[in-house]
Amino acid sequence: MPWSRIVSGIIAIVMALSSTLLGGWYFTIAIAIVVFLGQQEYFNLVRSRGITPAVKTTMFVSQVLLAICTLNASLADAIMPIAGTLICFYLLFQPKLATIADISASIMGLFYVGYLPSYWVRLRGINHDLTSNLPLGGYWPSHWEDIGRGNFSALPTGLTTTILAFSCIWAADIGAYIIGKFFGKTRLSDISPRKTVEGAVFGIAASLAVAVTGAYFLHFSYWLMTGLTLGLIIGIASLLGDLTESLLKRDAGVKDSGQLIPGHGGILDRTDSYIFTAPLVYYFVTLLLPLLQTTL
């Protein structure tokens, strides 16, 4: 593995963990930057196919959506239909007659690189108002000794579940990469010829192992069952996100979505595993876990 890939990967993990720990607007700004850069790459792929999407309008409403998620997450879902309406309105009154592809690519850019990632802001924001102790809604742990002893109950739910989800994705990506590279023999899909069945299976298994461990230490209800469920959800969703982005690149005829991150390609190349994962983890935490607790 090239050193540039290792170093840039470590830097990305440190930045992700730092913004996740702080939460509040610090985390929102970090996600907003990722969404902004990711949408730029997405629309570059789209325009390479001769499509003319509503780039500025879509990117603007996506940033508004992230801000709304931080201010009042309950209003976030109302932004999606309003944003879609604004995008269609913009395209309908352009000098050049818009096509089905223009409208579809714009809405896809909003949904795929704006709406779905916004669930990370919602997830990190769970119970955050109760624990915020820094300006801009930030948070800093006050009892590091308890954390060092493995007592995570004092930490915000949004923080612990977000870090657990990130850890599962990292485990799945690293496991799939290593096993696929050295032991993979069976091609998984023509969409991405370098991905193998062996790598995919081990990646999901790594996600399961991390999720079960996390569920135990976070005292999830029925921790073994919920850990296996969460690990399976994240393992499969991260793989589907990776394949979806590979499909976009294949259709655009490019190897990477960009060249922003040394050794990794573009932002979408490094965050594709997080896109479909975000809403699934959020609803796992906010719907499934409370439902299980009521059955105890």
PDB file of N, CA and C in Angstrom, residues 116-212:
ATOM      1  N   LEU A 116     -29.048  11.939   1.939  1.00  0.00           N
ATOM      2  CA  LEU A 116     -28.594  10.752   2.669  1.00  0.00           C
ATOM      3  C   LEU A 116     -27.456  11.061   3.650  1.00  0.00           C
ATOM      4  N   PRO A 117     -26.411  11.809   3.253  1.00  0.00           N
ATOM      5  CA  PRO A 117     -25.355  12.129   4.228  1.00  0.00           C
ATOM      6  C   PRO A 117     -25.844  12.996   5.393  1.00  0.00           C
ATOM      7  N   SER A 118     -26.961  13.716   5.205  1.00  0.00           N
ATOM      8  CA  SER A 118     -27.465  14.564   6.293  1.00  0.00           C
ATOM      9  C   SER A 118     -27.854  13.738   7.513  1.00  0.00           C
ATOM     10  N   TYR A 119     -28.073  12.441   7.319  1.00  0.00           N
ATOM     11  CA  TYR A 119     -28.433  11.595   8.457  1.00  0.00           C
ATOM     12  C   TYR A 119     -27.279  11.435   9.437  1.00  0.00           C
ATOM     13  N   TRP A 120     -26.046  11.679   8.993  1.00  0.00           N
ATOM     14  CA  TRP A 120     -24.931  11.651   9.945  1.00  0.00           C
ATOM     15  C   TRP A 120     -25.064  12.800  10.936  1.00  0.00           C
ATOM     16  N   VAL A 121     -25.509  13.962  10.452  1.00  0.00           N
ATOM     17  CA  VAL A 121     -25.734  15.102  11.341  1.00  0.00           C
ATOM     18  C   VAL A 121     -26.853  14.783  12.324  1.00  0.00           C
ATOM     19  N   ARG A 122     -27.899  14.148  11.838  1.00  0.00           N
ATOM     20  CA  ARG A 122     -29.017  13.778  12.723  1.00  0.00           C
ATOM     21  C   ARG A 122     -28.565  12.756  13.764  1.00  0.00           C
ATOM     22  N   LEU A 123     -27.777  11.773  13.325  1.00  0.00           N
ATOM     23  CA  LEU A 123     -27.309  10.731  14.246  1.00  0.00           C
ATOM     24  C   LEU A 123     -26.430  11.326  15.334  1.00  0.00           C
ATOM     25  N   ARG A 124     -25.468  12.153  14.934  1.00  0.00           N
ATOM     26  CA  ARG A 124     -24.574  12.756  15.926  1.00  0.00           C
ATOM     27  C   ARG A 124     -25.332  13.704  16.844  1.00  0.00           C
ATOM     28  N   GLY A 125     -26.446  14.246  16.378  1.00  0.00           N
ATOM     29  CA  GLY A 125     -27.193  15.206  17.168  1.00  0.00           C
ATOM     30  C   GLY A 125     -28.147  14.605  18.181  1.00  0.00           C
ATOM     31  N   ILE A 126     -28.255  13.269  18.241  1.00  0.00           N
ATOM     32  CA  ILE A 126     -29.158  12.634  19.203  1.00  0.00           C
ATOM     33  C   ILE A 126     -28.733  12.983  20.635  1.00  0.00           C
ATOM     34  N   ASN A 127     -29.653  13.587  21.390  1.00  0.00           N
ATOM     35  CA  ASN A 127     -29.415  13.981  22.785  1.00  0.00           C
ATOM     36  C   ASN A 127     -28.257  14.956  22.953  1.00  0.00           C
ATOM     37  N   HIS A 128     -27.839  15.589  21.870  1.00  0.00           N
ATOM     38  CA  HIS A 128     -26.663  16.455  21.962  1.00  0.00           C
ATOM     39  C   HIS A 128     -26.957  17.723  22.759  1.00  0.00           C
ATOM     40  N   ASP A 129     -28.173  18.220  22.684  1.00  0.00           N
ATOM     41  CA  ASP A 129     -28.518  19.443  23.414  1.00  0.00           C
ATOM     42  C   ASP A 129     -28.351  19.268  24.921  1.00  0.00           C
ATOM     43  N   LEU A 130     -28.489  18.037  25.386  1.00  0.00           N
ATOM     44  CA  LEU A 130     -28.395  17.766  26.815  1.00  0.00           C
ATOM     45  C   LEU A 130     -26.948  17.714  27.309  1.00  0.00           C
ATOM     46  N   THR A 131     -26.016  17.560  26.393  1.00  0.00           N
ATOM     47  CA  THR A 131     -24.615  17.366  26.802  1.00  0.00           C
ATOM     48  C   THR A 131     -23.680  18.445  26.269  1.00  0.00           C
ATOM     49  N   SER A 132     -24.173  19.345  25.454  1.00  0.00           N
ATOM     50  CA  SER A 132     -23.319  20.386  24.877  1.00  0.00           C
ATOM     51  C   SER A 132     -22.709  21.262  25.977  1.00  0.00           C
ATOM     52  N   ASN A 133     -21.396  21.455  25.927  1.00  0.00           N
ATOM     53  CA  ASN A 133     -20.711  22.269  26.931  1.00  0.00           C
ATOM     54  C   ASN A 133     -19.664  23.194  26.328  1.00  0.00           C
ATOM     55  N   LEU A 134     -19.707  23.398  24.999  1.00  0.00           N
ATOM     56  CA  LEU A 134     -18.786  24.290  24.302  1.00  0.00           C
ATOM     57  C   LEU A 134     -19.579  25.242  23.413  1.00  0.00           C
ATOM     58  N   PRO A 135     -18.965  26.349  22.987  1.00  0.00           N
ATOM     59  CA  PRO A 135     -19.650  27.235  22.031  1.00  0.00           C
ATOM     60  C   PRO A 135     -19.993  26.496  20.738  1.00  0.00           C
ATOM     61  N   LEU A 136     -20.984  26.997  20.019  1.00  0.00           N
ATOM     62  CA  LEU A 136     -21.448  26.417  18.755  1.00  0.00           C
ATOM     63  C   LEU A 136     -21.963  24.990  18.937  1.00  0.00           C
ATOM     64  N   GLY A 137     -22.491  24.727  20.108  1.00  0.00           N
ATOM     65  CA  GLY A 137     -23.068  23.414  20.350  1.00  0.00           C
ATOM     66  C   GLY A 137     -22.058  22.302  20.477  1.00  0.00           C
ATOM     67  N   GLY A 138     -20.812  22.640  20.750  1.00  0.00           N
ATOM     68  CA  GLY A 138     -19.759  21.632  20.843  1.00  0.00           C
ATOM     69  C   GLY A 138     -19.799  20.865  22.156  1.00  0.00           C
ATOM     70  N   TYR A 139     -19.046  19.780  22.193  1.00  0.00           N
ATOM     71  CA  TYR A 139     -19.002  18.915  23.380  1.00  0.00           C
ATOM     72  C   TYR A 139     -17.573  18.462  23.627  1.00  0.00           C
ATOM     73  N   TRP A 140     -17.217  18.397  24.914  1.00  0.00           N
ATOM     74  CA  TRP A 140     -15.907  17.857  25.293  1.00  0.00           C
ATOM     75  C   TRP A 140     -16.086  17.019  26.559  1.00  0.00           C
ATOM     76  N   PRO A 141     -15.655  15.767  26.553  1.00  0.00           N
ATOM     77  CA  PRO A 141     -15.844  14.897  27.728  1.00  0.00           C
ATOM     78  C   PRO A 141     -15.186  15.490  28.968  1.00  0.00           C
ATOM     79  N   SER A 142     -15.874  15.379  30.085  1.00  0.00           N
ATOM     80  CA  SER A 142     -15.349  15.926  31.341  1.00  0.00           C
ATOM     81  C   SER A 142     -14.777  14.849  32.261  1.00  0.00           C
ATOM     82  N   HIS A 143     -14.997  13.587  31.928  1.00  0.00           N
ATOM     83  CA  HIS A 143     -14.522  12.490  32.785  1.00  0.00           C
ATOM     84  C   HIS A 143     -13.756  11.473  31.925  1.00  0.00           C
ATOM     85  N   TRP A 144     -12.543  11.848  31.533  1.00  0.00           N
ATOM     86  CA  TRP A 144     -11.745  10.960  30.688  1.00  0.00           C
ATOM     87  C   TRP A 144     -11.376   9.667  31.421  1.00  0.00           C
ATOM     88  N   GLU A 145     -11.252   9.754  32.758  1.00  0.00           N
ATOM     89  CA  GLU A 145     -10.870   8.546  33.500  1.00  0.00           C
ATOM     90  C   GLU A 145     -11.946   7.470  33.400  1.00  0.00           C
ATOM     91  N   ASP A 146     -13.226   7.877  33.352  1.00  0.00           N
ATOM     92  CA  ASP A 146     -14.304   6.900  33.193  1.00  0.00           C
ATOM     93  C   ASP A 146     -14.247   6.245  31.823  1.00  0.00           C
ATOM     94  N   ILE A 147     -13.933   7.042  30.823  1.00  0.00           N
ATOM     95  CA  ILE A 147     -13.825   6.504  29.458  1.00  0.00           C
ATOM     96  C   ILE A 147     -12.658   5.530  29.379  1.00  0.00           C
ATOM     97  N   GLY A 148     -11.555   5.886  30.046  1.00  0.00           N
ATOM     98  CA  GLY A 148     -10.405   4.993  30.051  1.00  0.00           C
ATOM     99  C   GLY A 148     -10.699   3.657  30.701  1.00  0.00           C
ATOM    100  N   ARG A 149     -11.659   3.640  31.631  1.00  0.00           N
ATOM    101  CA  ARG A 149     -12.051   2.383  32.281  1.00  0.00           C
ATOM    102  C   ARG A 149     -13.164   1.659  31.522  1.00  0.00           C
ATOM    103  N   GLY A 150     -13.518   2.189  30.362  1.00  0.00           N
ATOM    104  CA  GLY A 150     -14.543   1.527  29.551  1.00  0.00           C
ATOM    105  C   GLY A 150     -15.957   1.895  29.908  1.00  0.00           C
ATOM    106  N   ASN A 151     -16.137   2.968  30.688  1.00  0.00           N
ATOM    107  CA  ASN A 151     -17.476   3.414  31.060  1.00  0.00           C
ATOM    108  C   ASN A 151     -17.933   4.489  30.067  1.00  0.00           C
ATOM    109  N   PHE A 152     -18.713   4.074  29.080  1.00  0.00           N
ATOM    110  CA  PHE A 152     -19.135   4.984  28.023  1.00  0.00           C
ATOM    111  C   PHE A 152     -20.546   5.524  28.240  1.00  0.00           C
ATOM    112  N   SER A 153     -21.162   5.196  29.351  1.00  0.00           N
ATOM    113  CA  SER A 153     -22.546   5.587  29.578  1.00  0.00           C
ATOM    114  C   SER A 153     -22.704   7.096  29.717  1.00  0.00           C
ATOM    115  N   ALA A 154     -21.631   7.786  30.133  1.00  0.00           N
ATOM    116  CA  ALA A 154     -21.717   9.234  30.317  1.00  0.00           C
ATOM    117  C   ALA A 154     -21.605   9.995  29.001  1.00  0.00           C
ATOM    118  N   LEU A 155     -21.169   9.333  27.955  1.00  0.00           N
ATOM    119  CA  LEU A 155     -21.009   9.994  26.656  1.00  0.00           C
ATOM    120  C   LEU A 155     -22.352  10.119  25.953  1.00  0.00           C
ATOM    121  N   PRO A 156     -22.521  11.138  25.114  1.00  0.00           N
ATOM    122  CA  PRO A 156     -23.772  11.298  24.365  1.00  0.00           C
ATOM    123  C   PRO A 156     -24.041  10.102  23.466  1.00  0.00           C
ATOM    124  N   THR A 157     -25.304   9.709  23.375  1.00  0.00           N
ATOM    125  CA  THR A 157     -25.679   8.576  22.530  1.00  0.00           C
ATOM    126  C   THR A 157     -25.285   8.811  21.074  1.00  0.00           C
ATOM    127  N   GLY A 158     -25.495  10.035  20.606  1.00  0.00           N
ATOM    128  CA  GLY A 158     -25.137  10.350  19.229  1.00  0.00           C
ATOM    129  C   GLY A 158     -23.657  10.168  18.954  1.00  0.00           C
ATOM    130  N   LEU A 159     -22.824  10.523  19.925  1.00  0.00           N
ATOM    131  CA  LEU A 159     -21.373  10.378  19.764  1.00  0.00           C
ATOM    132  C   LEU A 159     -20.971   8.913  19.703  1.00  0.00           C
ATOM    133  N   THR A 160     -21.426   8.115  20.668  1.00  0.00           N
ATOM    134  CA  THR A 160     -20.993   6.711  20.722  1.00  0.00           C
ATOM    135  C   THR A 160     -21.491   5.911  19.516  1.00  0.00           C
ATOM    136  N   THR A 161     -22.736   6.145  19.103  1.00  0.00           N
ATOM    137  CA  THR A 161     -23.261   5.383  17.967  1.00  0.00           C
ATOM    138  C   THR A 161     -22.628   5.817  16.648  1.00  0.00           C
ATOM    139  N   THR A 162     -22.302   7.102  16.530  1.00  0.00           N
ATOM    140  CA  THR A 162     -21.633   7.574  15.308  1.00  0.00           C
ATOM    141  C   THR A 162     -20.246   6.976  15.194  1.00  0.00           C
ATOM    142  N   ILE A 163     -19.491   6.988  16.292  1.00  0.00           N
ATOM    143  CA  ILE A 163     -18.146   6.403  16.270  1.00  0.00           C
ATOM    144  C   ILE A 163     -18.213   4.899  16.024  1.00  0.00           C
ATOM    145  N   LEU A 164     -19.209   4.237  16.603  1.00  0.00           N
ATOM    146  CA  LEU A 164     -19.361   2.805  16.363  1.00  0.00           C
ATOM    147  C   LEU A 164     -19.647   2.542  14.886  1.00  0.00           C
ATOM    148  N   ALA A 165     -20.528   3.330  14.292  1.00  0.00           N
ATOM    149  CA  ALA A 165     -20.843   3.154  12.876  1.00  0.00           C
ATOM    150  C   ALA A 165     -19.614   3.404  12.009  1.00  0.00           C
ATOM    151  N   PHE A 166     -18.874   4.473  12.305  1.00  0.00           N
ATOM    152  CA  PHE A 166     -17.642   4.751  11.560  1.00  0.00           C
ATOM    153  C   PHE A 166     -16.657   3.581  11.685  1.00  0.00           C
ATOM    154  N   SER A 167     -16.528   3.056  12.889  1.00  0.00           N
ATOM    155  CA  SER A 167     -15.589   1.959  13.122  1.00  0.00           C
ATOM    156  C   SER A 167     -15.970   0.718  12.320  1.00  0.00           C
ATOM    157  N   CYS A 168     -17.259   0.452  12.253  1.00  0.00           N
ATOM    158  CA  CYS A 168     -17.723  -0.697  11.455  1.00  0.00           C
ATOM    159  C   CYS A 168     -17.401  -0.505   9.974  1.00  0.00           C
ATOM    160  N   ILE A 169     -17.591   0.714   9.478  1.00  0.00           N
ATOM    161  CA  ILE A 169     -17.286   0.995   8.068  1.00  0.00           C
ATOM    162  C   ILE A 169     -15.793   0.861   7.814  1.00  0.00           C
ATOM    163  N   TRP A 170     -14.980   1.405   8.730  1.00  0.00           N
ATOM    164  CA  TRP A 170     -13.529   1.278   8.565  1.00  0.00           C
ATOM    165  C   TRP A 170     -13.107  -0.187   8.584  1.00  0.00           C
ATOM    166  N   ALA A 171     -13.672  -0.957   9.493  1.00  0.00           N
ATOM    167  CA  ALA A 171     -13.332  -2.380   9.571  1.00  0.00           C
ATOM    168  C   ALA A 171     -13.738  -3.099   8.282  1.00  0.00           C
ATOM    169  N   ALA A 172     -14.916  -2.782   7.773  1.00  0.00           N
ATOM    170  CA  ALA A 172     -15.389  -3.423   6.542  1.00  0.00           C
ATOM    171  C   ALA A 172     -14.504  -3.060   5.357  1.00  0.00           C
ATOM    172  N   ASP A 173     -14.146  -1.781   5.248  1.00  0.00           N
ATOM    173  CA  ASP A 173     -13.317  -1.333   4.121  1.00  0.00           C
ATOM    174  C   ASP A 173     -11.919  -1.941   4.178  1.00  0.00           C
ATOM    175  N   ILE A 174     -11.308  -1.886   5.373  1.00  0.00           N
ATOM    176  CA  ILE A 174      -9.941  -2.404   5.510  1.00  0.00           C
ATOM    177  C   ILE A 174      -9.918  -3.917   5.328  1.00  0.00           C
ATOM    178  N   GLY A 175     -10.892  -4.596   5.955  1.00  0.00           N
ATOM    179  CA  GLY A 175     -10.951  -6.051   5.818  1.00  0.00           C
ATOM    180  C   GLY A 175     -11.153  -6.490   4.389  1.00  0.00           C
ATOM    181  N   ALA A 176     -12.072  -5.835   3.695  1.00  0.00           N
ATOM    182  CA  ALA A 176     -12.341  -6.192   2.298  1.00  0.00           C
ATOM    183  C   ALA A 176     -11.133  -5.901   1.419  1.00  0.00           C
ATOM    184  N   TYR A 177     -10.447  -4.799   1.690  1.00  0.00           N
ATOM    185  CA  TYR A 177      -9.288  -4.432   0.873  1.00  0.00           C
ATOM    186  C   TYR A 177      -8.157  -5.443   1.030  1.00  0.00           C
ATOM    187  N   ILE A 178      -7.828  -5.771   2.282  1.00  0.00           N
ATOM    188  CA  ILE A 178      -6.689  -6.659   2.530  1.00  0.00           C
ATOM    189  C   ILE A 178      -6.970  -8.079   2.032  1.00  0.00           C
ATOM    190  N   ILE A 179      -8.108  -8.639   2.418  1.00  0.00           N
ATOM    191  CA  ILE A 179      -8.421 -10.011   2.005  1.00  0.00           C
ATOM    192  C   ILE A 179      -8.633 -10.081   0.498  1.00  0.00           C
ATOM    193  N   GLY A 180      -9.314  -9.083  -0.055  1.00  0.00           N
ATOM    194  CA  GLY A 180      -9.532  -9.080  -1.502  1.00  0.00           C
ATOM    195  C   GLY A 180      -8.239  -8.987  -2.276  1.00  0.00           C
ATOM    196  N   LYS A 181      -7.296  -8.201  -1.784  1.00  0.00           N
ATOM    197  CA  LYS A 181      -6.038  -7.991  -2.486  1.00  0.00           C
ATOM    198  C   LYS A 181      -5.163  -9.245  -2.471  1.00  0.00           C
ATOM    199  N   PHE A 182      -5.105  -9.930  -1.327  1.00  0.00           N
ATOM    200  CA  PHE A 182      -4.170 -11.035  -1.189  1.00  0.00           C
ATOM    201  C   PHE A 182      -4.806 -12.418  -1.376  1.00  0.00           C
ATOM    202  N   PHE A 183      -6.113 -12.516  -1.128  1.00  0.00           N
ATOM    203  CA  PHE A 183      -6.740 -13.833  -1.207  1.00  0.00           C
ATOM    204  C   PHE A 183      -7.960 -13.880  -2.127  1.00  0.00           C
ATOM    205  N   GLY A 184      -8.379 -12.736  -2.623  1.00  0.00           N
ATOM    206  CA  GLY A 184      -9.570 -12.698  -3.460  1.00  0.00           C
ATOM    207  C   GLY A 184      -9.357 -13.347  -4.823  1.00  0.00           C
ATOM    208  N   LYS A 185     -10.272 -14.220  -5.208  1.00  0.00           N
ATOM    209  CA  LYS A 185     -10.180 -14.899  -6.501  1.00  0.00           C
ATOM    210  C   LYS A 185     -11.485 -14.828  -7.301  1.00  0.00           C
ATOM    211  N   THR A 186     -12.611 -14.707  -6.578  1.00  0.00           N
ATOM    212  CA  THR A 186     -13.916 -14.743  -7.241  1.00  0.00           C
ATOM    213  C   THR A 186     -14.437 -13.327  -7.424  1.00  0.00           C
ATOM    214  N   ARG A 187     -14.623 -12.918  -8.675  1.00  0.00           N
ATOM    215  CA  ARG A 187     -15.099 -11.562  -8.936  1.00  0.00           C
ATOM    216  C   ARG A 187     -16.505 -11.389  -8.379  1.00  0.00           C
ATOM    217  N   LEU A 188     -16.719 -10.258  -7.702  1.00  0.00           N
ATOM    218  CA  LEU A 188     -18.026  -9.984  -7.102  1.00  0.00           C
ATOM    219  C   LEU A 188     -19.019  -9.441  -8.110  1.00  0.00           C
ATOM    220  N   SER A 189     -18.586  -8.479  -8.936  1.00  0.00           N
ATOM    221  CA  SER A 189     -19.495  -7.837  -9.881  1.00  0.00           C
ATOM    222  C   SER A 189     -18.695  -7.222 -11.021  1.00  0.00           C
ATOM    223  N   ASP A 190     -19.291  -7.190 -12.206  1.00  0.00           N
ATOM    224  CA  ASP A 190     -18.642  -6.543 -13.342  1.00  0.00           C
ATOM    225  C   ASP A 190     -18.585  -5.030 -13.170  1.00  0.00           C
ATOM    226  N   ILE A 191     -19.388  -4.486 -12.265  1.00  0.00           N
ATOM    227  CA  ILE A 191     -19.367  -3.052 -12.006  1.00  0.00           C
ATOM    228  C   ILE A 191     -18.000  -2.621 -11.509  1.00  0.00           C
ATOM    229  N   SER A 192     -17.400  -3.438 -10.640  1.00  0.00           N
ATOM    230  CA  SER A 192     -16.085  -3.138 -10.084  1.00  0.00           C
ATOM    231  C   SER A 192     -15.255  -4.419 -10.124  1.00  0.00           C
ATOM    232  N   PRO A 193     -14.521  -4.650 -11.204  1.00  0.00           N
ATOM    233  CA  PRO A 193     -13.807  -5.923 -11.408  1.00  0.00           C
ATOM    234  C   PRO A 193     -12.813  -6.285 -10.309  1.00  0.00           C
ATOM    235  N   ARG A 194     -12.294  -5.286  -9.583  1.00  0.00           N
ATOM    236  CA  ARG A 194     -11.287  -5.577  -8.555  1.00  0.00           C
ATOM    237  C   ARG A 194     -11.891  -6.066  -7.247  1.00  0.00           C
ATOM    238  N   LYS A 195     -13.199  -5.936  -7.091  1.00  0.00           N
ATOM    239  CA  LYS A 195     -13.839  -6.406  -5.866  1.00  0.00           C
ATOM    240  C   LYS A 195     -14.143  -7.892  -5.977  1.00  0.00           C
ATOM    241  N   THR A 196     -13.887  -8.600  -4.882  1.00  0.00           N
ATOM    242  CA  THR A 196     -14.063 -10.055  -4.886  1.00  0.00           C
ATOM    243  C   THR A 196     -15.074 -10.481  -3.831  1.00  0.00           C
ATOM    244  N   VAL A 197     -15.610 -11.679  -4.032  1.00  0.00           N
ATOM    245  CA  VAL A 197     -16.545 -12.241  -3.065  1.00  0.00           C
ATOM    246  C   VAL A 197     -15.854 -12.447  -1.730  1.00  0.00           C
ATOM    247  N   GLU A 198     -14.602 -12.942  -1.779  1.00  0.00           N
ATOM    248  CA  GLU A 198     -13.865 -13.182  -0.541  1.00  0.00           C
ATOM    249  C   GLU A 198     -13.677 -11.882   0.251  1.00  0.00           C
ATOM    250  N   GLY A 199     -13.322 -10.811  -0.443  1.00  0.00           N
ATOM    251  CA  GLY A 199     -13.142  -9.532   0.219  1.00  0.00           C
ATOM    252  C   GLY A 199     -14.434  -9.005   0.811  1.00  0.00           C
ATOM    253  N   ALA A 200     -15.526  -9.135   0.052  1.00  0.00           N
ATOM    254  CA  ALA A 200     -16.826  -8.650   0.524  1.00  0.00           C
ATOM    255  C   ALA A 200     -17.277  -9.412   1.765  1.00  0.00           C
ATOM    256  N   VAL A 201     -17.120 -10.731   1.752  1.00  0.00           N
ATOM    257  CA  VAL A 201     -17.540 -11.556   2.889  1.00  0.00           C
ATOM    258  C   VAL A 201     -16.724 -11.208   4.131  1.00  0.00           C
ATOM    259  N   PHE A 202     -15.421 -11.071   3.981  1.00  0.00           N
ATOM    260  CA  PHE A 202     -14.586 -10.747   5.132  1.00  0.00           C
ATOM    261  C   PHE A 202     -14.868  -9.330   5.628  1.00  0.00           C
ATOM    262  N   GLY A 203     -15.149  -8.412   4.696  1.00  0.00           N
ATOM    263  CA  GLY A 203     -15.486  -7.046   5.102  1.00  0.00           C
ATOM    264  C   GLY A 203     -16.733  -7.007   5.961  1.00  0.00           C
ATOM    265  N   ILE A 204     -17.762  -7.746   5.550  1.00  0.00           N
ATOM    266  CA  ILE A 204     -18.995  -7.819   6.332  1.00  0.00           C
ATOM    267  C   ILE A 204     -18.732  -8.487   7.674  1.00  0.00           C
ATOM    268  N   ALA A 205     -17.899  -9.536   7.672  1.00  0.00           N
ATOM    269  CA  ALA A 205     -17.561 -10.222   8.922  1.00  0.00           C
ATOM    270  C   ALA A 205     -16.831  -9.277   9.881  1.00  0.00           C
ATOM    271  N   ALA A 206     -15.941  -8.444   9.345  1.00  0.00           N
ATOM    272  CA  ALA A 206     -15.224  -7.476  10.190  1.00  0.00           C
ATOM    273  C   ALA A 206     -16.195  -6.459  10.773  1.00  0.00           C
ATOM    274  N   SER A 207     -17.158  -6.021   9.977  1.00  0.00           N
ATOM    275  CA  SER A 207     -18.181  -5.098  10.470  1.00  0.00           C
ATOM    276  C   SER A 207     -19.008  -5.745  11.574  1.00  0.00           C
ATOM    277  N   LEU A 208     -19.348  -7.017  11.408  1.00  0.00           N
ATOM    278  CA  LEU A 208     -20.102  -7.748  12.432  1.00  0.00           C
ATOM    279  C   LEU A 208     -19.328  -7.815  13.745  1.00  0.00           C
ATOM    280  N   ALA A 209     -18.033  -8.121  13.654  1.00  0.00           N
ATOM    281  CA  ALA A 209     -17.207  -8.257  14.860  1.00  0.00           C
ATOM    282  C   ALA A 209     -17.134  -6.943  15.628  1.00  0.00           C
ATOM    283  N   VAL A 210     -16.919  -5.837  14.915  1.00  0.00           N
ATOM    284  CA  VAL A 210     -16.823  -4.528  15.574  1.00  0.00           C
ATOM    285  C   VAL A 210     -18.173  -4.127  16.159  1.00  0.00           C
ATOM    286  N   ALA A 211     -19.262  -4.377  15.426  1.00  0.00           N
ATOM    287  CA  ALA A 211     -20.591  -3.995  15.904  1.00  0.00           C
ATOM    288  C   ALA A 211     -20.986  -4.767  17.153  1.00  0.00           C
ATOM    289  N   VAL A 212     -20.710  -6.054  17.183  1.00  0.00           N
ATOM    290  CA  VAL A 212     -21.043  -6.865  18.360  1.00  0.00           C
ATOM    291  C   VAL A 212     -20.237  -6.387  19.569  1.00  0.00           C
TER     292      VAL A 212
END
